[in-house]
Coordinates of C-alpha atoms and ligand atoms in Angstrom, one line a residue:
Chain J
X1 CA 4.3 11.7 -85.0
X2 CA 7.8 10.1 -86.0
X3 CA 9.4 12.3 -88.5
X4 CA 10.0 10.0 -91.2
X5 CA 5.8 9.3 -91.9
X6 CA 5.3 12.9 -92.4
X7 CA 8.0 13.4 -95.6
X8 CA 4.8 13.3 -97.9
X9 CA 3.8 16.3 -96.7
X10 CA 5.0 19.7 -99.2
X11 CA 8.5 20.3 -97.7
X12 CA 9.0 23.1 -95.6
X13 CA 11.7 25.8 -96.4
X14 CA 14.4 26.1 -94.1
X15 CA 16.8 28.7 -93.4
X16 CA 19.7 28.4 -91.3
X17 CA 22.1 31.8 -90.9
X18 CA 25.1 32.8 -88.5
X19 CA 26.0 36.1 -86.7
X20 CA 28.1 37.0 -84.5
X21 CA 28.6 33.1 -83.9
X22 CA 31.4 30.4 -83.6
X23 CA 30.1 27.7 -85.9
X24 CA 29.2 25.3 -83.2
X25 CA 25.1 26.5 -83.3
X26 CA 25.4 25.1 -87.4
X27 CA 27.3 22.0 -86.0
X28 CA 24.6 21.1 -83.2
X29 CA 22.1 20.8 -85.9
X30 CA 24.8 18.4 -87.7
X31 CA 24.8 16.6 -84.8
X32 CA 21.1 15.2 -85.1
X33 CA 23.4 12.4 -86.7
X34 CA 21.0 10.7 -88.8
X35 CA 17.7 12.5 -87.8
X36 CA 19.4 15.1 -90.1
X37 CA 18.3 12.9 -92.7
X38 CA 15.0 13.0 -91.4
X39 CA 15.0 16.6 -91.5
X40 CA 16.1 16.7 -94.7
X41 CA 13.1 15.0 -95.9
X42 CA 10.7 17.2 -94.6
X43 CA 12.6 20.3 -95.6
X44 CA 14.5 21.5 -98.1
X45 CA 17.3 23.7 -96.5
X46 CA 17.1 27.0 -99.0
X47 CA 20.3 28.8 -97.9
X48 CA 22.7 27.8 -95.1
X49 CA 25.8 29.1 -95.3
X50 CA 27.6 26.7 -93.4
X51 CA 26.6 23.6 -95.7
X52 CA 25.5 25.2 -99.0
X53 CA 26.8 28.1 -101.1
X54 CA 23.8 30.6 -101.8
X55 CA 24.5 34.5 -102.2
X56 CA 22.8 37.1 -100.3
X57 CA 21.5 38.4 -103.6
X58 CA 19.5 35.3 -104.2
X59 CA 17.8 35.2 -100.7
X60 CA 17.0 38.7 -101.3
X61 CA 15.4 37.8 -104.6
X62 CA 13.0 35.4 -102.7
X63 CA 9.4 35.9 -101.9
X64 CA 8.5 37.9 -98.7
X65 CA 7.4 35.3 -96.5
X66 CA 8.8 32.4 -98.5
X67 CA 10.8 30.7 -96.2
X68 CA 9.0 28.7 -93.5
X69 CA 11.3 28.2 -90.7
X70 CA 14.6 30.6 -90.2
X71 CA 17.0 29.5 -87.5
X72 CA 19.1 32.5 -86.5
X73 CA 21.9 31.4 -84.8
X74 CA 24.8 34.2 -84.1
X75 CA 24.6 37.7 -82.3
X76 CA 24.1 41.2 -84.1
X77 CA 28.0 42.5 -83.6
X78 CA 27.8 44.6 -87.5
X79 CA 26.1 46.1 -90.1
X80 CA 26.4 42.4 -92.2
X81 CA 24.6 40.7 -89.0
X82 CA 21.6 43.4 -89.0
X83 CA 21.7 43.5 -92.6
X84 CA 20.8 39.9 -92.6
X85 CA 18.1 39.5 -89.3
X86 CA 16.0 42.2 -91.4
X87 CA 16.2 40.4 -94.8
X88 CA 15.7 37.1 -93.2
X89 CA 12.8 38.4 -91.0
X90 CA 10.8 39.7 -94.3
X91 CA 11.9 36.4 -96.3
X92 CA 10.3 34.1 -92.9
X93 CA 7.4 33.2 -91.8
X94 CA 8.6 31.7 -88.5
X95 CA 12.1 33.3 -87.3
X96 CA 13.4 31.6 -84.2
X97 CA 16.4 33.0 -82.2
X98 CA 18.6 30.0 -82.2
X99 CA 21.4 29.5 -79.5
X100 CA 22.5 31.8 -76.5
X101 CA 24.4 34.4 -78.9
X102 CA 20.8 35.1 -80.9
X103 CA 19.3 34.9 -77.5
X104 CA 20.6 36.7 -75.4
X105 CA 24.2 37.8 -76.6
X106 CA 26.0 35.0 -75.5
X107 CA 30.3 34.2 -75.6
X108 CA 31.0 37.0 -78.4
X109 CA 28.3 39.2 -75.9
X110 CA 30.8 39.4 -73.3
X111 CA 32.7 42.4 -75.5
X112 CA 29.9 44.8 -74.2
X113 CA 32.7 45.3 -71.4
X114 CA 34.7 47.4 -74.0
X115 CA 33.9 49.7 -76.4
X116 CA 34.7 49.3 -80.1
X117 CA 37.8 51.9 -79.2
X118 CA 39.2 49.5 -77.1
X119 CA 38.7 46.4 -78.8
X120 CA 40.4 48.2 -82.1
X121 CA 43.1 49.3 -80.2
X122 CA 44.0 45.9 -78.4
X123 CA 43.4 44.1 -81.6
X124 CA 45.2 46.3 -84.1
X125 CA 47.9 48.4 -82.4
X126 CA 48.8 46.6 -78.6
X127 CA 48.3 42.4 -79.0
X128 CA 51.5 40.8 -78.8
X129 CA 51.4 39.0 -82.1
X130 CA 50.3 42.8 -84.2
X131 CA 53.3 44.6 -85.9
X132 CA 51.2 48.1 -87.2
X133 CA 53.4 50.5 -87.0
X134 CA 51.3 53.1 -88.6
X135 CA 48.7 52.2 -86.6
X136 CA 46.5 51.3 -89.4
X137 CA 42.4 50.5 -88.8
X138 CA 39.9 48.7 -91.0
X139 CA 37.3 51.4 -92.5
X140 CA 34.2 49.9 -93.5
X141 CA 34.8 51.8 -97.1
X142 CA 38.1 52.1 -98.9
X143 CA 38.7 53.1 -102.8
X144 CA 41.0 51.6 -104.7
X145 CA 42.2 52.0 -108.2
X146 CA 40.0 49.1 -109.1
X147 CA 36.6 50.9 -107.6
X148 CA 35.5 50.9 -103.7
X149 CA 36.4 48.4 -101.2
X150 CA 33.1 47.3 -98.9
X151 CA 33.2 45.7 -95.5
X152 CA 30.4 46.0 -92.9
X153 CA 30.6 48.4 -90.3
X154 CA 31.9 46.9 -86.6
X155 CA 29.0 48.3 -84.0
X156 CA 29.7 50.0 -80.6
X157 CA 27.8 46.9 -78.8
X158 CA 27.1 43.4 -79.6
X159 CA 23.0 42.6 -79.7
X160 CA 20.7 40.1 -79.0
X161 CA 18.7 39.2 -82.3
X162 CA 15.5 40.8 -80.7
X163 CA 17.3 44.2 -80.2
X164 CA 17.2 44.6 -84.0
X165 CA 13.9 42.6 -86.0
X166 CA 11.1 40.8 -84.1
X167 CA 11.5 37.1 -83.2
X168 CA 8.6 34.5 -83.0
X169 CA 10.7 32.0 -80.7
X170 CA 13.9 31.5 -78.7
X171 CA 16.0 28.1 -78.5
X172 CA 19.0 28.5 -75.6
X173 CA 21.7 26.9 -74.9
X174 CA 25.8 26.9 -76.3
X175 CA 24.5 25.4 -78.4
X176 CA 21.4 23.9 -78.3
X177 CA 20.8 20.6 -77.2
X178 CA 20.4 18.5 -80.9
X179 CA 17.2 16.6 -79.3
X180 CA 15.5 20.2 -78.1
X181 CA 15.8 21.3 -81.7
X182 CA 14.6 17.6 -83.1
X183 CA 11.1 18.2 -80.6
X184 CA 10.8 22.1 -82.1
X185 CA 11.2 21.2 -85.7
X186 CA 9.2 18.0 -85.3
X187 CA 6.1 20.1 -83.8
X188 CA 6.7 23.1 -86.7
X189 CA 6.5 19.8 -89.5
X190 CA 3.6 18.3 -88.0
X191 CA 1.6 21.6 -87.2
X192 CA 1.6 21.0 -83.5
X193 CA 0.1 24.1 -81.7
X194 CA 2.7 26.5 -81.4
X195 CA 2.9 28.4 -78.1
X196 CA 2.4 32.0 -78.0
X197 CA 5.1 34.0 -80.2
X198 CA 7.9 35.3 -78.2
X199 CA 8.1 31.7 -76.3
X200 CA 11.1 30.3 -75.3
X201 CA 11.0 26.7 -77.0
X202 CA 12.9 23.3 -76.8
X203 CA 13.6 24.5 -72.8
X204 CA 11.8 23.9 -69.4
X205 CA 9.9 26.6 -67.5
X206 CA 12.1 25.2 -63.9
X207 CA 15.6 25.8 -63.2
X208 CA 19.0 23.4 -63.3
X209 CA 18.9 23.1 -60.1
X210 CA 15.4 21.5 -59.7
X211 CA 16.8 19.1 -62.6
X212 CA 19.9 18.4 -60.7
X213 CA 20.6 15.1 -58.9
X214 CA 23.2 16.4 -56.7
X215 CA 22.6 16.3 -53.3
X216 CA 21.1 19.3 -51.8
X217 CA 20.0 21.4 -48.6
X218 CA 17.5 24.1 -48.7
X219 CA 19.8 25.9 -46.3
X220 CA 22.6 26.5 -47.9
X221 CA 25.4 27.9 -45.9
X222 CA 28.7 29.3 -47.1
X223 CA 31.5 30.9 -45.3
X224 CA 33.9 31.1 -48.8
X225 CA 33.8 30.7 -52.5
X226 CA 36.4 28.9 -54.6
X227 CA 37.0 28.1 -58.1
X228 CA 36.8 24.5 -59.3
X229 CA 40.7 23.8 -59.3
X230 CA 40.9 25.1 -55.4
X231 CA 39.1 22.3 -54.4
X232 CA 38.0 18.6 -54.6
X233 CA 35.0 18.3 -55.7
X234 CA 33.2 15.4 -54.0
X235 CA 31.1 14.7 -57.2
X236 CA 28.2 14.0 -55.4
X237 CA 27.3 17.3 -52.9
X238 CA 25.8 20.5 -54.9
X239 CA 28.3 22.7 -56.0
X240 CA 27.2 26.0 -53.9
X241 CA 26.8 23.7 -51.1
X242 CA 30.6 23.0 -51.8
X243 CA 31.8 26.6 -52.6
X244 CA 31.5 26.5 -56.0
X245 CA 29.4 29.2 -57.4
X246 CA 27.6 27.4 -60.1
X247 CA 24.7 29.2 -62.5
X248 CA 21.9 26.2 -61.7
X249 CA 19.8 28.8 -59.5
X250 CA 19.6 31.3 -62.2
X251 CA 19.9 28.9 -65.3
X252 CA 16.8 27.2 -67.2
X253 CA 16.4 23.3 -67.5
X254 CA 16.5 21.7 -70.4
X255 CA 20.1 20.6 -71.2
X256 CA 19.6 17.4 -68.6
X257 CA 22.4 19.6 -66.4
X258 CA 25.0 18.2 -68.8
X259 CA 28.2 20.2 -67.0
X260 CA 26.9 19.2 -63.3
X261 CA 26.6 15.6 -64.9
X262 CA 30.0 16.0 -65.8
X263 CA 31.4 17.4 -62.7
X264 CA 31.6 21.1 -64.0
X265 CA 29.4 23.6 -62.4
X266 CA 26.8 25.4 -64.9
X267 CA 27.6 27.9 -66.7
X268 CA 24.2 29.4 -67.1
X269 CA 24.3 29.0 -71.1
X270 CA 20.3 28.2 -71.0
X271 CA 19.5 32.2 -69.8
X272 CA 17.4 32.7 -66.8
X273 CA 14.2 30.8 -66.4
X274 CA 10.8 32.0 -66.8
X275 CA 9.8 35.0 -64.8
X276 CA 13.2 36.3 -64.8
X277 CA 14.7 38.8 -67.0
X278 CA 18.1 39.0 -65.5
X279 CA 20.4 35.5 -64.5
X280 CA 23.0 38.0 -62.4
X281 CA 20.1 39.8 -60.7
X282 CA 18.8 36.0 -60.1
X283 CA 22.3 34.8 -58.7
X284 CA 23.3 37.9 -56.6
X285 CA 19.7 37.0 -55.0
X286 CA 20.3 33.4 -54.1
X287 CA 24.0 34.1 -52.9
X288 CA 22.7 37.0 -51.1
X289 CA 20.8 34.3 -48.8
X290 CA 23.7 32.1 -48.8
X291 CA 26.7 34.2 -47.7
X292 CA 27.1 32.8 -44.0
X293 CA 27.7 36.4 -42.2
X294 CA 26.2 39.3 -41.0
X295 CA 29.1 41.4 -39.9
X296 CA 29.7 43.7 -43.1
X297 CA 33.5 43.2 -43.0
X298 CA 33.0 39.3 -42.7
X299 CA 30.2 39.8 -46.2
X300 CA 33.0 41.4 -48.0
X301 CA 35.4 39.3 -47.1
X302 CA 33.6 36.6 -48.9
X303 CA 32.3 38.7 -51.4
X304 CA 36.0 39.2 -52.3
X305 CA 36.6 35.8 -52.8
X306 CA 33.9 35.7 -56.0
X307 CA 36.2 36.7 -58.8
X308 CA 34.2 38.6 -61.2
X309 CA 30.8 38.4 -60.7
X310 CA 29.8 40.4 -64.2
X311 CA 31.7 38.3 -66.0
X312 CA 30.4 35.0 -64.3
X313 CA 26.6 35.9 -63.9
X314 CA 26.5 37.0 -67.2
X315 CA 29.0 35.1 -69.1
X316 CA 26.1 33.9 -72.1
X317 CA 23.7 36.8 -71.3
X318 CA 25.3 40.2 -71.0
X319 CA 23.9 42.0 -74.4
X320 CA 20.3 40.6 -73.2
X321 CA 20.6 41.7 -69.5
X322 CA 18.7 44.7 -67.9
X323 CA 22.2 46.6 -68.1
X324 CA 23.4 45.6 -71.0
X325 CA 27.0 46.7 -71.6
X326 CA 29.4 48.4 -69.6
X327 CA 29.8 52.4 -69.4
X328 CA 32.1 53.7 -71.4
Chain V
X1 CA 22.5 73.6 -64.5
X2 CA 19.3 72.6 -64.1
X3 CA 19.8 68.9 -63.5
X4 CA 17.5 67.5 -61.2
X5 CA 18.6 64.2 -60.1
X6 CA 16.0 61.3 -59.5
X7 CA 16.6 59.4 -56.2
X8 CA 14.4 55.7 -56.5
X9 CA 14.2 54.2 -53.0
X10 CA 12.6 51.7 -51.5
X11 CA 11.7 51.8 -47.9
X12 CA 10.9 49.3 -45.4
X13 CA 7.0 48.9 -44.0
X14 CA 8.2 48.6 -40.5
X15 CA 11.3 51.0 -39.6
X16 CA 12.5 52.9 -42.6
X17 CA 9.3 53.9 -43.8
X18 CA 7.7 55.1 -40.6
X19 CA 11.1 57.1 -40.4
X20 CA 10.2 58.6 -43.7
X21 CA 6.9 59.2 -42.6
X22 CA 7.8 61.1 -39.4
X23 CA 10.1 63.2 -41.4
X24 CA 7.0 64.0 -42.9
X25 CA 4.4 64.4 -39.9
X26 CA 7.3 66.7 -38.4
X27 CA 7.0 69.0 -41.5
X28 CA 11.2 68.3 -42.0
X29 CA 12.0 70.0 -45.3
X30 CA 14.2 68.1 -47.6
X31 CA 14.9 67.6 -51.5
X32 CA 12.3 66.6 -53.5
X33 CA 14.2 64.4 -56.1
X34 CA 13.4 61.1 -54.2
X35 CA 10.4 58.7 -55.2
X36 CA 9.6 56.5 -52.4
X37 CA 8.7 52.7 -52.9
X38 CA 7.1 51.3 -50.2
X39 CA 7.8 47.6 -49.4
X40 CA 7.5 45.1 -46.6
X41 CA 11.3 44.0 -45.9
X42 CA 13.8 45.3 -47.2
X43 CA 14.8 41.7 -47.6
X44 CA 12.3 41.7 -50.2
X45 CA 14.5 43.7 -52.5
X46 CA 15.5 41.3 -55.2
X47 CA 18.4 42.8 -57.3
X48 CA 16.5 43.0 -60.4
X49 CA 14.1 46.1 -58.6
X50 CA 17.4 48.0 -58.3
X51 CA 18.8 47.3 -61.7
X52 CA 15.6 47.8 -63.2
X53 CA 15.0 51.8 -61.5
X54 CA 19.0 52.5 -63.3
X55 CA 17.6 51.1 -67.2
X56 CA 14.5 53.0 -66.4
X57 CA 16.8 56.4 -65.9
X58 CA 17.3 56.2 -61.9
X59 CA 20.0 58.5 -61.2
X60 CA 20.7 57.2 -57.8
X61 CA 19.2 54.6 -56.1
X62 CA 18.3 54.0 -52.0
X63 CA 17.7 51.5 -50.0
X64 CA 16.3 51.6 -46.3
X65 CA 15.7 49.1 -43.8
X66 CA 15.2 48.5 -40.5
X67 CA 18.7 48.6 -38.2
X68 CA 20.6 45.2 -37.6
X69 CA 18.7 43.2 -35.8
X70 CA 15.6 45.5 -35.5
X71 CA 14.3 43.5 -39.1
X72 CA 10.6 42.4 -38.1
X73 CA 11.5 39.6 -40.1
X74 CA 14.8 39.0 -38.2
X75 CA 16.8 38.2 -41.0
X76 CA 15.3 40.3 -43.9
X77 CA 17.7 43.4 -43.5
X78 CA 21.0 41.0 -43.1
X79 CA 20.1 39.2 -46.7
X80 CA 19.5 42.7 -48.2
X81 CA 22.8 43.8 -46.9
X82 CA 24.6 40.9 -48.9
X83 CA 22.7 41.4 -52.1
X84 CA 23.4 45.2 -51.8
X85 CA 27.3 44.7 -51.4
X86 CA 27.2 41.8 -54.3
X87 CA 25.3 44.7 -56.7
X88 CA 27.6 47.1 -55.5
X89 CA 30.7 45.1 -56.8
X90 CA 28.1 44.6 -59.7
X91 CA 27.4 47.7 -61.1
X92 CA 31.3 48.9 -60.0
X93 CA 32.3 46.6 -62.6
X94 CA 29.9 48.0 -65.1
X95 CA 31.5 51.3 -65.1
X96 CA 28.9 52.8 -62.6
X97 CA 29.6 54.9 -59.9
X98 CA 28.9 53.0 -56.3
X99 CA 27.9 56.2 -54.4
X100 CA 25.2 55.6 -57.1
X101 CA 23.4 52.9 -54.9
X102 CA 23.2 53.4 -51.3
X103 CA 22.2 51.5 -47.9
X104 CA 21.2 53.2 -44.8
X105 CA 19.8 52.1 -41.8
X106 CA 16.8 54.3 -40.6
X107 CA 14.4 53.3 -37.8
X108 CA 10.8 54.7 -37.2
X109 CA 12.7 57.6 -34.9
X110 CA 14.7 58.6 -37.4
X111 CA 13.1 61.2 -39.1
X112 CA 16.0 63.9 -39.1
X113 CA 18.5 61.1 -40.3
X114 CA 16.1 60.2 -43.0
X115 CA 15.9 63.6 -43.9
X116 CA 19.3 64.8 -43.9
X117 CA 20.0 61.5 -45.7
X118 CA 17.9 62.1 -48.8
X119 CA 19.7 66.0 -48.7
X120 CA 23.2 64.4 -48.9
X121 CA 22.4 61.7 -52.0
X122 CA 20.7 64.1 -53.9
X123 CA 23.9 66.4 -53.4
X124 CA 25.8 63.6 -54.3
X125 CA 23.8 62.9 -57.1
X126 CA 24.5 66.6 -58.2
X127 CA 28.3 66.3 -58.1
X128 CA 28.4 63.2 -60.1
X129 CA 25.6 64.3 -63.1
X130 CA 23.6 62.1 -64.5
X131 CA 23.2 58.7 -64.8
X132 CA 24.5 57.8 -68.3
X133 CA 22.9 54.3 -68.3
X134 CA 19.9 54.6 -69.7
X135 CA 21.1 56.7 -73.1
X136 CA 23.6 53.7 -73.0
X137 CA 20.8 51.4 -74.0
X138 CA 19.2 53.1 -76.7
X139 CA 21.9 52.7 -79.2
X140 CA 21.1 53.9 -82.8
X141 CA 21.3 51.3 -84.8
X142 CA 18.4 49.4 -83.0
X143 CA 15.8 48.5 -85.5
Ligands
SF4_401 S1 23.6 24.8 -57.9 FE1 24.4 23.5 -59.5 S2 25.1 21.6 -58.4 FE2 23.7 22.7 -57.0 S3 21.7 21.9 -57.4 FE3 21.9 23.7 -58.7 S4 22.6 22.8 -60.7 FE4 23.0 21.3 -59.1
SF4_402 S1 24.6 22.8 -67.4 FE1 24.4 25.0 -67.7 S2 26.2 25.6 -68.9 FE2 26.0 23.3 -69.1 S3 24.8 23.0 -70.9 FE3 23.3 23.1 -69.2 S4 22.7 25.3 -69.1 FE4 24.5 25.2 -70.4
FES403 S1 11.2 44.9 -41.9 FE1 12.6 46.6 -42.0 S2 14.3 45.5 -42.9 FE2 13.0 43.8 -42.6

């Protein structure tokens, strides 16, 4: 059913929050372009901080259970983002984990390689554009003449949005395609089935690389891996195939393999697919059979020659991996 | 101290674990901190087994195949040998220890090898304490 012949129906509430985020999540849903107006119709956004200015207070004067749909876009980096997943989790009837940051940790995720020691430290004593002398820190409480000074509390590790309340469904991608979340929302308005909670939703089950109209051997052979600028990409011949390691193996379908489209290897901002709980676990295993040697000085060599695998396996999913953060 | 390390490993069908086994049958004693996984190749190993023993509180983690070219799937033991130096770069990167994840060779003769083997990582495992991943994970805060 079309969206626009079911806006006689009650409107559904719809919430639409940000973490740990960039902004971009709350633009994808801008960029329905005019389906927006469609969505619109059939709900009435009740607080989005992005678009609409709504206090905290008054969401947490709502009804339990009042608002129909929550999209929870953003990571859990502070007490503010936790604060807000468990209100909005007792105020929703369906909460969906929206974007790769709610997902699985995504860009701002990629901090679990410091602690929040060293990120204070390079941020407010050693940056090159800081002048803090005395070294001072934000404290998440501070009196003043005027009364005490509140700001939330910075946490050790950046979270996924299931870490902290439960979530009924998960949307990937940075961000989301607009059409994926178009297909979700249409299905929520009309009542469709909904798949069992803890689905991941507007996504296939296959990977990028089954998507993926490069051309492609099952054998893949190679002897050295470079980064995009070292070489010239023939635009036609699968990345790996070519050198480049690029996240399609380990990646879920569902973005039409928009970078590879647009000659830019995947990034992996979809998470792994289904059956697979880690995307680096799921990459070292698919360049593991690739590596063209068996000498152990001639692997290493070309082992060498991927620059930072943790930070390139897991660039979207390192709070939601099986590891989780670095060791302090 | 009375740390007593847990060693996870997962042995070959063919080679590693008959090496094990003879170790065994030839009454060999050696620590008991090791918890034997029994699969066919050890080019079935897929990374995620390995990470999955260190969330679950692995100390150390080992893994035996068959010896170059002895793989009764020829190539099973070459692939393993690749993932293991890609997780080893892995977890180095994650602040863990590499001694922390080990690759021998050990063939169905082997039984002393295998045995003095499993002595040396768990004295290994001894000098570097626990594995700290696992309390990493459960951070306070968490619901
Ligand atoms: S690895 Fe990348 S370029 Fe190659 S088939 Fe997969 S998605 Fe396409
Ligand atoms: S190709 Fe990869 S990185 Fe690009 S949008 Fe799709 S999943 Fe994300
Ligand atoms: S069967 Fe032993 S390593 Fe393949």
């Amino acid at each position: 059913m079309p969206l626009d012949t079911i806006t006689s129906k009650p409107k559904l509430k719809l919430a639409i929050y940000w973490g740990a985020a960039c902004g971009g999540c709350c633009v994808s849903v801008l960029d329905t372009h005019e389906k927006l107006l469609d969505i619109v119709a059939a709900a009435d956004p009740v607080f989005w901080p992005i678009a609409m200015d709504i206090k905290y207070k008054d969401v947490e004067d709502m009804p339990d259970q009042s608002i129909d749909l929550t999209l929870f876009n953003g990571a859990v980096r502070n007490s503010e983002n936790k604060r807000m997943a468990q209100v909005l989790r007792k105020k929703s009837k369906i909460l969906v984990a929206y974007g790769a940051c709610a997902y699985m940790g995504g860009i701002p995720g990629l901090a679990n390689f410091f602690t929040k020691e060293e990120i204070f430290r390079r941020a407010y004593e050693e940056s090159e554009s800081t002048l803090n002398p005395e070294k001072i820190r934000p404290v998440p409480e501070y009196e003043v003449p005027e009364g005490k000074l509140e700001i939330p509390v910075f946490f050790n590790d950046v979270l996924p949005l299931n870490k902290v309340v439960d979530v009924d469904y998960y949307i990937p991608g940075c961000p989301p395609q607009s059409e994926r979340l178009i297909e979700v929302f249409t299905a929520i308005v009309t009542g469709a089935a909904l798949p069992p909670k803890g689905s991941v939703v507007g996504a296939l089950e296959k990977t990028n690389c089954d998507e993926c109209k490069r051309k492609k051997t099952d054998n893949k052979k190679v002897k050295k891996f470079y980064r995009l600028w070292e070489i010239q990409d023939d635009k036609e011949t699968c990345f790996l195939e070519q050198g480049v390691i690029c996240m399609g193996p380990a990646t879920r379908g569902g973005c039409g393999v928009r970078c590879v489209e647009g000659n830019s290897p995947c990034r992996g901002c979809y998470g792994p697919p289904a059956a697979c709980s880690d995307p680096g676990a799921k990459m070292m295993s698919a360049i593991g059979t690739m590596i063209d040697a068996d000498k152990p000085e001639e692997i290493d060599e070309i082992i060498e020659s991927i620059v930072d695998p943790a930070g390139l396996f897991y660039r979207f999913s390192l709070p939601g991996s099986i590891l989780g953060r670095k060791l302090s | 101290m009375n740390f007593r390390p847990t060693i996870v490993a997962f042995l070959c069908n063919w080679c590693a674990y008959t090496g094990a086994d003879l170790a065994g049958t030839s009454r060999l004693k050696y620590a008991p901190n090791i918890r034997i996984i029994r699969i066919m190749c050890s080019g079935r190993i897929d990374p995620t087994f390995v990470l999955k023993a260190f969330q679950q509180g692995a100390d150390g983690v080992l893994i035996c195949g068959c010896h170059p070219g002895d793989c009764h799937y020829q190539e099973g033991n070459y692939k393993c040998l690749r993932r293991f130096k890609l997780l080893q770069k892995y977890i180095a990167q994650m602040g863990i220890e590499k001694e922390r994840l080990q690759l021998e060779w050990i063939s169905a003769s082997e039984g002393k090898q295998f045995s003095e083997l499993v002595n040396n990582m768990t004295k290994t495992m001894l000098t570097l304490g626990p594995s700290k991943i696992k309390s990493s994970l459960e951070v306070e805060y968490i619901k």
